[in-house]
Amino acid sequence: MALVEIKNVRKNYGTLEVLKGVSLDVEKGEIVTIIGRSGSGKSTLLRCINALETINSGEILLEGQSVSAKMDGLRQMRQKVGIVFQAFNLFPHMTIEKNVTLAPILTGKTDKQGARKLALSVLERVGLADKLKAYPEQLSGGQQQRVAIARCLAMSPHLMLFDEVTSALDPELVGEVLKVMEEMAAQGMTMVLVTHEMNFARNVATKLVFMHQGRVWEQGDPKTLFANPQTPELKSFIGHHAG
Amino acid sequence: MRQFSFSDLLFLATALEWTFLMAAIALAFGVPVGLALALARTSGSAVLRTVATALIELIQGIPLLGLLMFFYFGIPVLVGKDVPTVVAVGAAYTIYTAVFLGDIWRGGIQAVRQAQWEAGACLGLSWLQQFVHIIAPQAFRIALPATVGFLVQLIKNTSLASVVGLVELARAGQMISAGTFQPLLVYTLVAAIYFTICFPLTTWSRTLEARLNGAR
């Protein structure tokens, strides 16, 4: 059984159909990157996985359980799925330590004593253990995004979703975030990313998904697809993003 | 005719108790109702939103004086028996406070980006946890100046209760002035007392704002 099973999912906003029957499996330990033009439905698909968007038909299973905004155990499901956003979305009125430990404390994953240790350990993983007492606005964009990743890690997720997490960063800050993500990948985290980072998609991902006009247009081994795209759409997309 | 004397000062001090009592009643009941209205106006339920919006629009469209008249003269007629002045006036100030704070706090809640709710939801927090820990502290910071501004208005507007016979600070001043024929002295004194209460509030608000902004 795959960790995530997406079965023939359709989603529309009014008369605009953004997902036109998408099916996709994510196995445990896989690193799946979803690429495609803006408007191809890739971010919407990602947000459907933890029920931030409701789907109109089809089904999404997470560890065999059907996912929807109305499901029983929605909160328990979300505690297992970390998501990192383009705009970081840290809590500006809290220290970094508080940002990272709020959810583990409130959901009973740790007590107040254990929280400090937990914060240190996850912030160490993203290289920011010295920023416990800082506030988000005192950090650079790259640092804030690494805190956002640490905030998810503190919940020991089974799956991590990344929604264009480097798109809002200055170019010189992209590398530090990608490095953290590569380390997570190396440690066996299951990850689904929507990204424009073609090098990451080529070299780190285990599966590449190209979306076009609300459909999975092509999917497969990243190196093979990059070297040998089967459709003119993917070929032209790769052409535009080369180098 | 008599001279303004120490006993008049005591009279003003006693009347001041009513001023404070009215403000205290208004806050004690108006704050929770105001919070409920703010939450209803920002909730996902269309029914709650409509009801809260209608109530806020309606009450904000009525002068406070009209509210006082309605509760003092109208409610006894409606319920068919006498209502104690404190209850009638207290009710008018409560609903006045509730709708204005409700609207101010609604603005504060809506000024916090939707993505903050989303970030909390994605960490598996309940709606209440998201509101208490993530939204409310940010909304409070945003709404603080307007909230204190309203508090100052409220204290000054307790003077309107004099029209239904409540002897609070303004009404006491009026009575002393009539007795002593020293309106300039008496009303200056009354104004100074209002100022002495309200000015520290605005100063305190500014200090609090600065401190909250510092911790960010």
Coordinates of N, CA and C in Angstrom, one line a residue, chain A residues 47 50 52 75 78-79 81 83 85 89-94 102-103 106-107 135 137-138 151 155, chain B residues 113 115-116 118-127 129 133-135 137-138 141 213-216:
Chain A
R47 N -2.2 20.8 -2.1 CA -3.1 21.2 -0.9 C -4.3 20.3 -0.7
N50 N -3.6 17.3 2.2 CA -3.9 17.4 3.6 C -5.2 18.2 3.8
L52 N -6.5 20.8 2.6 CA -6.7 22.3 2.6 C -7.6 22.7 1.5
R75 N -7.7 16.5 12.3 CA -6.6 17.0 13.1 C -5.5 16.0 13.3
R78 N -3.6 15.7 10.1 CA -2.7 16.8 9.8 C -1.5 16.8 10.7
Q79 N -1.6 16.2 11.9 CA -0.4 16.1 12.7 C 0.6 15.2 12.1
V81 N 1.1 15.1 8.7 CA 1.5 15.6 7.4 C 2.0 17.0 7.6
I83 N 3.4 20.6 6.2 CA 3.4 21.4 5.0 C 4.2 22.7 5.2
F85 N 5.0 26.4 3.3 CA 4.4 27.2 2.3 C 5.5 28.2 1.7
N89 N 4.8 31.6 6.7 CA 3.7 31.6 7.6 C 4.1 31.2 9.0
L90 N 5.2 31.8 9.5 CA 5.6 31.6 10.9 C 4.6 32.5 11.7
F91 N 4.6 32.3 13.0 CA 3.7 33.1 13.9 C 4.6 34.3 14.4
P92 N 4.3 35.5 13.9 CA 5.2 36.6 14.1 C 5.3 37.1 15.6
H93 N 4.3 36.7 16.4 CA 4.3 37.2 17.8 C 5.0 36.2 18.7
M94 N 5.6 35.2 18.2 CA 6.2 34.1 19.0 C 7.7 34.0 18.7
L102 N 4.9 25.1 19.8 CA 3.4 25.3 20.1 C 2.6 24.1 19.8
A103 N 2.7 23.6 18.6 CA 1.8 22.5 18.2 C 2.2 21.2 19.0
L106 N 0.6 21.7 22.4 CA -0.9 21.7 22.4 C -1.5 20.3 22.0
T107 N -0.8 19.6 21.2 CA -1.4 18.3 20.8 C -0.9 17.2 21.7
Y135 N 12.9 36.4 17.2 CA 11.5 36.5 16.6 C 11.7 36.4 15.0
E137 N 10.8 38.0 12.5 CA 11.2 39.1 11.6 C 12.6 39.5 11.8
Q138 N 13.3 38.9 12.8 CA 14.7 39.2 12.9 C 15.6 38.2 12.0
R151 N 9.5 23.5 12.3 CA 8.2 23.5 13.0 C 7.4 22.2 12.6
M155 N 6.7 17.8 14.7 CA 5.5 17.0 14.9 C 5.8 15.5 14.4
Chain B
R113 N -3.6 37.7 8.7 CA -3.7 37.0 7.4 C -4.4 35.6 7.6
A115 N -3.7 33.0 6.2 CA -2.6 32.0 6.2 C -2.2 31.6 7.6
Q116 N -2.4 32.5 8.5 CA -2.0 32.2 9.9 C -3.0 31.1 10.5
E118 N -4.5 29.0 8.6 CA -4.1 27.8 7.8 C -2.9 27.1 8.4
A119 N -1.9 27.9 8.8 CA -0.7 27.3 9.3 C -1.0 26.6 10.6
G120 N -1.9 27.1 11.4 CA -2.3 26.5 12.7 C -3.0 25.2 12.4
A121 N -4.0 25.3 11.4 CA -4.8 24.1 11.1 C -3.9 23.0 10.6
C122 N -2.9 23.3 9.8 CA -2.0 22.3 9.2 C -1.1 21.6 10.2
L123 N -1.0 22.3 11.4 CA -0.2 21.6 12.5 C -1.1 20.8 13.3
G124 N -2.4 20.7 12.9 CA -3.3 19.8 13.7 C -3.9 20.5 14.9
L125 N -3.9 21.8 14.9 CA -4.6 22.5 16.0 C -6.1 22.6 15.8
S126 N -6.8 22.7 16.9 CA -8.3 22.9 16.8 C -8.5 24.3 16.5
W127 N -9.8 24.6 16.1 CA -10.2 26.0 15.8 C -9.9 26.9 17.1
Q129 N -7.8 26.4 19.5 CA -6.4 26.6 19.8 C -5.8 27.6 18.8
H133 N -4.2 30.9 20.5 CA -2.7 31.0 20.5 C -2.2 31.8 19.4
I134 N -2.9 31.8 18.2 CA -2.3 32.4 17.0 C -3.0 33.7 16.6
I135 N -4.3 33.6 16.5 CA -5.0 34.8 16.0 C -5.2 35.9 17.0
P137 N -3.8 36.9 19.9 CA -2.7 37.8 20.3 C -2.4 38.8 19.2
Q138 N -2.4 38.4 18.0 CA -2.1 39.3 16.9 C -3.2 40.3 16.7
R141 N -3.2 43.0 19.4 CA -2.2 44.0 19.2 C -2.7 45.1 18.2
N213 N 5.0 46.0 20.5 CA 5.8 46.1 19.2 C 7.3 45.7 19.4
G214 N 7.8 46.0 20.6 CA 9.1 45.7 20.9 C 9.3 44.2 21.0
A215 N 8.3 43.4 21.4 CA 8.4 42.0 21.6 C 8.0 41.3 20.3
R216 N 8.7 41.7 19.2 CA 8.2 41.1 17.9 C 9.4 40.9 17.0

